[in-house]
Coordinates of C-alpha atoms in Angstrom, one line a residue:
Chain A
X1 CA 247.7 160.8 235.8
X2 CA 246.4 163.8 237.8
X3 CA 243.7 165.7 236.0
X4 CA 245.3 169.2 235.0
X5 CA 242.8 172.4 235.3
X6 CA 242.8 174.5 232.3
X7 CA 244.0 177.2 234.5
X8 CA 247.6 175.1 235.0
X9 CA 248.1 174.8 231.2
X10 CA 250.6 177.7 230.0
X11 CA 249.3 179.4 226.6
X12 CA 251.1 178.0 223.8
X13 CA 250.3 177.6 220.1
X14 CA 248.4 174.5 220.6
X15 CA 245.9 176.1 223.7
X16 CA 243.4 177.9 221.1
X17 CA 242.5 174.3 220.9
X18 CA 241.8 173.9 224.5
X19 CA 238.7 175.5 225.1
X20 CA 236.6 173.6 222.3
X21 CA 235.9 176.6 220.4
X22 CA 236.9 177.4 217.0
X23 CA 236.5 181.1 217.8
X24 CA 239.8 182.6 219.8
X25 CA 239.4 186.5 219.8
X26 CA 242.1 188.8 221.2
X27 CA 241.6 192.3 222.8
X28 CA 241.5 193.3 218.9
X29 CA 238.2 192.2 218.3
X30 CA 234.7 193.5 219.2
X31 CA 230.9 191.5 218.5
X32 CA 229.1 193.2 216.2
X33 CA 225.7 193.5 215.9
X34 CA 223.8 195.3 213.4
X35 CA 219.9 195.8 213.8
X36 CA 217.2 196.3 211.5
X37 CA 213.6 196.8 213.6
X38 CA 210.2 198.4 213.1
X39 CA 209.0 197.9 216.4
X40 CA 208.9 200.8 219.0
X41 CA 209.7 200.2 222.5
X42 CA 212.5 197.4 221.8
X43 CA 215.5 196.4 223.4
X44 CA 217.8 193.8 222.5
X45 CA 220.5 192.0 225.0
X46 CA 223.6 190.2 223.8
X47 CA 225.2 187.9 226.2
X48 CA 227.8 184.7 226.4
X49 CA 230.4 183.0 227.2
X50 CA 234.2 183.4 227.0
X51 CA 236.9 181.1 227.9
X52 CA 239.6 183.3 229.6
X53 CA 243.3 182.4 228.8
X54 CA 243.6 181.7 232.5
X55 CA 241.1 178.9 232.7
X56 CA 237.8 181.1 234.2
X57 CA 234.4 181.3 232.7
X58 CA 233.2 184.4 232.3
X59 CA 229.4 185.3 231.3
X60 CA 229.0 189.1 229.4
X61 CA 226.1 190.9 228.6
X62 CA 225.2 194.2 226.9
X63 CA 221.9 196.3 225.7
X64 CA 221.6 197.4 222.7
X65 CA 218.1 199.6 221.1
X66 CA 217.3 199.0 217.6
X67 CA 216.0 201.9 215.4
X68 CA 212.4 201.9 214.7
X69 CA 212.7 203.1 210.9
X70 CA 214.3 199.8 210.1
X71 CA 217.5 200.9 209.1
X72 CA 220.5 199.7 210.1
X73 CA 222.1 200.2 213.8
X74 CA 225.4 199.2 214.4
X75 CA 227.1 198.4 217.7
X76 CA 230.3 197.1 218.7
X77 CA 231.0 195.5 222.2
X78 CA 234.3 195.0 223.4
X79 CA 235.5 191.3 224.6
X80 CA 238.0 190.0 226.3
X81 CA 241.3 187.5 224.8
X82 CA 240.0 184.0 225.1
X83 CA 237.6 181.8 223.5
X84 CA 234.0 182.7 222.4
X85 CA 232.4 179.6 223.6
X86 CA 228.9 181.2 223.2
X87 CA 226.8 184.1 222.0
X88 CA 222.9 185.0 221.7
X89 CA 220.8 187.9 221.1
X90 CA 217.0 188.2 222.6
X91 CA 214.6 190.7 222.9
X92 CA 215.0 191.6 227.2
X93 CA 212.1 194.6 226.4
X94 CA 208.8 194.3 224.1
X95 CA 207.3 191.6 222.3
X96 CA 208.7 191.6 218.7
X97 CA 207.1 189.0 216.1
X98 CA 209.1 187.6 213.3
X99 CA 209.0 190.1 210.8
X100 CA 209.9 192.9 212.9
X101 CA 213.1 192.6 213.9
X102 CA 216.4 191.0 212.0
X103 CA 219.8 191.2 213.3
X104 CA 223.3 189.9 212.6
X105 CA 225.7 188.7 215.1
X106 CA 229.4 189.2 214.2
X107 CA 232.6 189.8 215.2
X108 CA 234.9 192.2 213.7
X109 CA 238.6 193.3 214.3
X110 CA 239.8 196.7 215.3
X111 CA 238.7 198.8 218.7
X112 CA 238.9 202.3 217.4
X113 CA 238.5 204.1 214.6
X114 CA 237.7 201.9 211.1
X115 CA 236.9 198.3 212.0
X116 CA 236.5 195.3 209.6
X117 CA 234.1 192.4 209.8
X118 CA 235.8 189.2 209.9
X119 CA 232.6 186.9 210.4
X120 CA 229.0 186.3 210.7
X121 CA 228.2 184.5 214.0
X122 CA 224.5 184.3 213.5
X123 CA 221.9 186.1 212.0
X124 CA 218.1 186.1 212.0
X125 CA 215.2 187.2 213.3
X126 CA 214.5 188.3 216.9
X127 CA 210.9 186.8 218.4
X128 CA 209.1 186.7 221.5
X129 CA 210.8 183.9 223.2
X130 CA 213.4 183.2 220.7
X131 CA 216.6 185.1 219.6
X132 CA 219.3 184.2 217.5
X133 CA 222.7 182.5 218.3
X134 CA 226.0 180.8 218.6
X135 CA 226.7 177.9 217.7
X136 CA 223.6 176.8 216.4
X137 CA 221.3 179.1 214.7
X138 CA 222.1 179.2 210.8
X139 CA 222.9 182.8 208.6
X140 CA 219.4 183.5 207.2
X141 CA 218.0 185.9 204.8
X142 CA 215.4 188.1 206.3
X143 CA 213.0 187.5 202.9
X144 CA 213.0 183.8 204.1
X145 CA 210.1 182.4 205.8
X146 CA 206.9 184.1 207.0
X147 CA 206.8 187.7 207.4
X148 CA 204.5 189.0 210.3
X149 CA 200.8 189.9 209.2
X150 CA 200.2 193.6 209.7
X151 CA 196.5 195.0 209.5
X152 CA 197.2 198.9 208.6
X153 CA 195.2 201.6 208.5
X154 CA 196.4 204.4 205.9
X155 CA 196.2 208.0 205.4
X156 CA 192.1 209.2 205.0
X157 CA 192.7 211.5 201.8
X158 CA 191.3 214.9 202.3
X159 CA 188.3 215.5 199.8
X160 CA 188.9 215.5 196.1
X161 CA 191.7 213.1 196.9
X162 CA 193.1 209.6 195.8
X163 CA 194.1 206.7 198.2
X164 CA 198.2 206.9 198.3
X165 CA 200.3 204.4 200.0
X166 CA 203.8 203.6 199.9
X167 CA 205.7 200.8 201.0
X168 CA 208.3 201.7 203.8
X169 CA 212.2 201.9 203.3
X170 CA 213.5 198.8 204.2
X171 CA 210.2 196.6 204.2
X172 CA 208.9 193.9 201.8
X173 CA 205.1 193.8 201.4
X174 CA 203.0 191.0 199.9
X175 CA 199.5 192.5 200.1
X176 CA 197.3 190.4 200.7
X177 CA 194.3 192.3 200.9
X178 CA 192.7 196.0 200.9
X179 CA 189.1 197.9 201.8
X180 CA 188.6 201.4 201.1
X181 CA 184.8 203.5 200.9
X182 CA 184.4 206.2 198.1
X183 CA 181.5 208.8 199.1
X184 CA 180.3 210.6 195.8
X185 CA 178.6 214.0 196.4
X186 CA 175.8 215.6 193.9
X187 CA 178.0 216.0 191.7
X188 CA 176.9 214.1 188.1
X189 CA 179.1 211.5 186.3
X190 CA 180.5 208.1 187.1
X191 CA 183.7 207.6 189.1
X192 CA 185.8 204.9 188.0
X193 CA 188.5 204.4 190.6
X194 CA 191.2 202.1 189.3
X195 CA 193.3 200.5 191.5
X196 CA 197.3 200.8 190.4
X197 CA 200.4 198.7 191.9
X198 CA 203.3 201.0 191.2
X199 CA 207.5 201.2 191.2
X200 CA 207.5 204.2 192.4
X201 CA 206.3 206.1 189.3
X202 CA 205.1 203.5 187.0
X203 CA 202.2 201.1 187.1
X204 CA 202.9 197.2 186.8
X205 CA 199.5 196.4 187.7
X206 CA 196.1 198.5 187.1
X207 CA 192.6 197.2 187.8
X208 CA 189.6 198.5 186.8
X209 CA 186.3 198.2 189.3
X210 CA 183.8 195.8 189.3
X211 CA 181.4 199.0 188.4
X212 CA 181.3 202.5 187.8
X213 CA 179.8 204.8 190.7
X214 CA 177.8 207.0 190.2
X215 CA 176.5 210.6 192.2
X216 CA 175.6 210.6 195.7
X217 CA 176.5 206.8 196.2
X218 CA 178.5 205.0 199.1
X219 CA 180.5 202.2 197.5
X220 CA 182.8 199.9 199.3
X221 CA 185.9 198.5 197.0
X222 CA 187.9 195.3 198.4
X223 CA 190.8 193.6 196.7
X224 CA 192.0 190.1 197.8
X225 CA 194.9 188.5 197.1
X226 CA 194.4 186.1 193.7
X227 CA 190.7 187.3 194.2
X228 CA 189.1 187.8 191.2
X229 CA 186.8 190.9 189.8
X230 CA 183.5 189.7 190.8
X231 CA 180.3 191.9 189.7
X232 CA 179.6 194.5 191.9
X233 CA 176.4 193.6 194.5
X234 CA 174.9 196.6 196.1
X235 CA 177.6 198.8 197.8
X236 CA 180.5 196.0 197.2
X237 CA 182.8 196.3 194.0
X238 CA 185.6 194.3 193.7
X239 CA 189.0 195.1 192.1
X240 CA 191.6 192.1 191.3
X241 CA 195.1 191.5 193.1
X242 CA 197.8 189.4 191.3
X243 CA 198.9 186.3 193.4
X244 CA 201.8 187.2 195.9
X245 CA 201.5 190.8 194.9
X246 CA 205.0 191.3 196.2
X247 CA 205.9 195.2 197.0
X248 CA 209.6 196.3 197.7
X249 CA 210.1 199.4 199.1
X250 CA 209.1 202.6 197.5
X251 CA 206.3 200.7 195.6
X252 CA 203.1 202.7 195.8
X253 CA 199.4 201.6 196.5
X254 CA 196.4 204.1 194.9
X255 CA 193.6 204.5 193.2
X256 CA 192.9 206.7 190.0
X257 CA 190.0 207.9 190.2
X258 CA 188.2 209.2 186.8
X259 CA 186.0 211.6 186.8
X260 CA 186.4 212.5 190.8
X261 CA 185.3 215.3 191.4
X262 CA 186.7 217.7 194.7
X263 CA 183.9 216.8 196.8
X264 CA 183.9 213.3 196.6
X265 CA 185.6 211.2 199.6
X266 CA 187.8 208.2 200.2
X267 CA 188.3 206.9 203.5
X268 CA 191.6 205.8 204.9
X269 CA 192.4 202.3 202.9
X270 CA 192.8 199.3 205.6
X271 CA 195.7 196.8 204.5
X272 CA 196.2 193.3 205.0
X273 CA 200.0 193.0 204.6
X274 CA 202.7 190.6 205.3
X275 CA 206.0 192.1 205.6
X276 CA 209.6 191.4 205.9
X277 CA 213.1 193.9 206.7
X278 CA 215.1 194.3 203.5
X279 CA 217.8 196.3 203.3
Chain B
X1 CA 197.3 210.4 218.5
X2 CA 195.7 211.8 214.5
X3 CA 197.5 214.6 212.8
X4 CA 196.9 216.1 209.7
X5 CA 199.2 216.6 207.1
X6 CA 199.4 220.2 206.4
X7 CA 200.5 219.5 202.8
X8 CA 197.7 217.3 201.6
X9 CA 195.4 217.5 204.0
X10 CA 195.3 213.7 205.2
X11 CA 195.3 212.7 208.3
X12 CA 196.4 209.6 210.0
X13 CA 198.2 207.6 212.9
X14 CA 201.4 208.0 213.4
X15 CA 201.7 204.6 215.5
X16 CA 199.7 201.8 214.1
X17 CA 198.0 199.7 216.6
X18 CA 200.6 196.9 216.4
X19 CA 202.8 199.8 217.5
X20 CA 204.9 200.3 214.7
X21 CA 205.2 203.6 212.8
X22 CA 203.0 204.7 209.8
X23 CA 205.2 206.9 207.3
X24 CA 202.8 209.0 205.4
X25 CA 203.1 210.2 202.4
X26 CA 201.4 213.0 200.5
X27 CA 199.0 212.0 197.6
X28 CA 199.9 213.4 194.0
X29 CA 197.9 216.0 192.8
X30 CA 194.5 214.6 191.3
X31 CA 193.8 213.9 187.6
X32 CA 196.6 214.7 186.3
X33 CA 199.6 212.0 184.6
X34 CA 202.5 212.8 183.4
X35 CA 203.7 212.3 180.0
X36 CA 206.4 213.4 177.9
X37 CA 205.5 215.4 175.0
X38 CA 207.4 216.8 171.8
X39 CA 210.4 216.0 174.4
X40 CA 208.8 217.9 177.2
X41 CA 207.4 216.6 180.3
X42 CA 204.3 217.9 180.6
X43 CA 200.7 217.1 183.4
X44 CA 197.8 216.8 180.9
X45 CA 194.0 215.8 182.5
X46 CA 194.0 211.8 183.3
X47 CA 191.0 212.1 181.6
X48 CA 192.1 212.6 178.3
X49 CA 193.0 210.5 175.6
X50 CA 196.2 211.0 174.9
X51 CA 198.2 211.3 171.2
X52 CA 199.9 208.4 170.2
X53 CA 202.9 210.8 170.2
X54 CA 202.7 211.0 174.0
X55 CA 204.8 209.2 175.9
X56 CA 203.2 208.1 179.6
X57 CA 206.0 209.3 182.2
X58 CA 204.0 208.6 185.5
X59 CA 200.4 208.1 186.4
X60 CA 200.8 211.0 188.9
X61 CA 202.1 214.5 188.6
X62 CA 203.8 215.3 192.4
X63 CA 202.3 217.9 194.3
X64 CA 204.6 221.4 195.0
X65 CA 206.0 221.0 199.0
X66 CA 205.0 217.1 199.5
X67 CA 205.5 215.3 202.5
X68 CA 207.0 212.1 202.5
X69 CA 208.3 210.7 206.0
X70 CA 209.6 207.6 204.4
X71 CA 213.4 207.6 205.7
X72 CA 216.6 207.6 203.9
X73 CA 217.8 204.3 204.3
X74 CA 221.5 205.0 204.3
X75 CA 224.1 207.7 204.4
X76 CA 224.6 211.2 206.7
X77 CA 220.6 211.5 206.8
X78 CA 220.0 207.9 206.9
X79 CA 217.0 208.3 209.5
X80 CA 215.7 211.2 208.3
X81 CA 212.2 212.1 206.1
X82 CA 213.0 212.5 202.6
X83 CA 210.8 215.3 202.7
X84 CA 209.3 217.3 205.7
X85 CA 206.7 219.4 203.4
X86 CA 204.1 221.8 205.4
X87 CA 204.7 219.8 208.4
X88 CA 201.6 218.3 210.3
X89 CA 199.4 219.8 213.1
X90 CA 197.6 217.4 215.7
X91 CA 193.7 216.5 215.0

């Protein structure tokens, strides 16, 4: 028997079948994809494969640019009526590392006005030579795995002022280490800068120094994951971290400083910091 | 590129050297906690020891016209600072 081309075989109930595909979308439905990024410079390409009714294969491919805040961007790209046979997003400009950029792949019914997700096709993080896609790549969290490892430098307090940092909207921290210098001027009596872990507005971790500091005095203070409160050597002071000190958004990292006085001076904090997108 | 917050006074980097943004935010107003006394909030000296009556609110009291460029995660200003304060000026 002659071998039929798709293209000969008249649609009928049983050709959604034909193309291998479990996924037939009509003119109805668009692919979703909704971004979540912290990385400027960005842009994302979506591309595939769909199985026309009339036998052809054609390849698509759009652009889409994240936001840099990491909230949520949402685009819809139109497809045509066949069969999804295949789907992937990648990063076409920058170099993203996983931690930086999550996205979710789906498809969703309706061209105009209100439209309603049907599916989730992939979802996942974006990387430098990897993407996500479909079939294939599972529906992960973005709090699974590693985050990427972010050395930040903070705000440098004006005189008189405490260390203030907050965690970003949308980002997960587990801090896994911080540096900051106090400067004392002439000024007599000891500083005691405690180090506080905060909600937002209340403290669920507060660590005294290794050592009080007195006038005139450059003291270094590091924390350290799980590190411990050693006795201060020198110019080093210690404060301790709790183990996975996990930070959601809105959390706070600062010192309380007693007894500073308006000329003393931190410097800018520098953070070791893993961090994940959560909405 | 440094600015300096014209609220606080600290400055920073608004791009971090991995190239993703730094969202400053100001510092509270030093030495002072919050607590809720005789069913009033009140800022009282950090320093002090405080009346077991005293009820500790927040370790910081907010400074008047802070800045705070984390975004609003959602909604018709998702995007946008939740509070622009004084604004910044370049360094």
């Amino acid at each position: 028997m002659p071998d039929h081309a798709l293209g000969d075989l008249a649609p009928s109930p049983a050709t959604p079948l034909a193309g291998g595909s479990a996924l037939y979308v009509s003119g109805e439905d668009v692919l979703r994809l909704v971004s979540y990024n912290s990385l400027s410079g960005l842009v994302l390409t979506i591309g595939g494969r769909i199985l026309l009714r009339d036998g052809r294969v054609v390849a698509f491919q759009h652009s889409h640019t994240p936001n840099t805040d990491r909230t949520a961007k949402t685009e819809d790209f139109g497809i045509s009526d066949g069969w999804l046979l295949s789907a992937q997003v990648t990063a076409s400009t920058g170099a993203p590392r996983r931690g930086q950029c999550f996205v979710s792949l789906q498809f969703a019914r309706g061209q105009t006005g209100a439209k309603v997700s049907l599916g989730t096709l992939a979802q996942g993080y974006v990387g430098t030579g990897y993407g996500i896609g479909w079939p294939g790549t599972a529906i992960t969290s973005p709090v699974e795995g590693p985050g990427v490892i972010r050395s930040i430098t903070g705000t440098n307090p004006a005189a008189g002022a405490d260390i203030f940092e907050t965690v970003p909207t949308n980002a997960r921290w587990r801090l896994l280490s911080l540096v900051a210098t106090l400067v004392t001027n002439a000024v007599a009596g000891a500083r005691i800068p405690e180090l506080i872990l905060d909600n937002g507005a209340l403290g669920h971790w507060r660590a005294d120094p290794s050592g009080t500091q007195a006038a005139n005095v450059t003291q270094r203070y590091t924390a350290g994951d799980g590190a411990g409160r050693y006795a201060a050597t020198g110019s080093n002071s210690m404060w301790a971290l709790p183990v996975d000190a996990m930070l959601m958004g809105g959390f706070r990292i600062a010192t309380l400083t007693a007894a500073l006085d308006a000329g003393d001076d931190w410097s800018a904090p520098q953070m070791l910091v893993e961090e994940w997108i959560e909405d | 590129m440094r600015v300096k917050c014209r609220s606080c006074g600290g400055e920073y980097e608004p791009t971090q050297r991995d190239g993703l943004r730094y969202f400053h935010a100001c510092a509270p107003l030093p030495g002072l906690v919050l607590v809720r006394r005789n069913g009033e909030l009140m800022a009282v000296n950090a320093d002090a020891t405080l009346p077991d009556a005293d009820v500790l609110v927040g370790h910081a009291v907010e400074r008047p016209n802070k800045r705070d460029e984390n975004v609003q995660p959602r909604g018709a200003r998702q995007g946008k600072p939740i509070a622009e304060g004084a604004g910044v000026e370049r360094v």
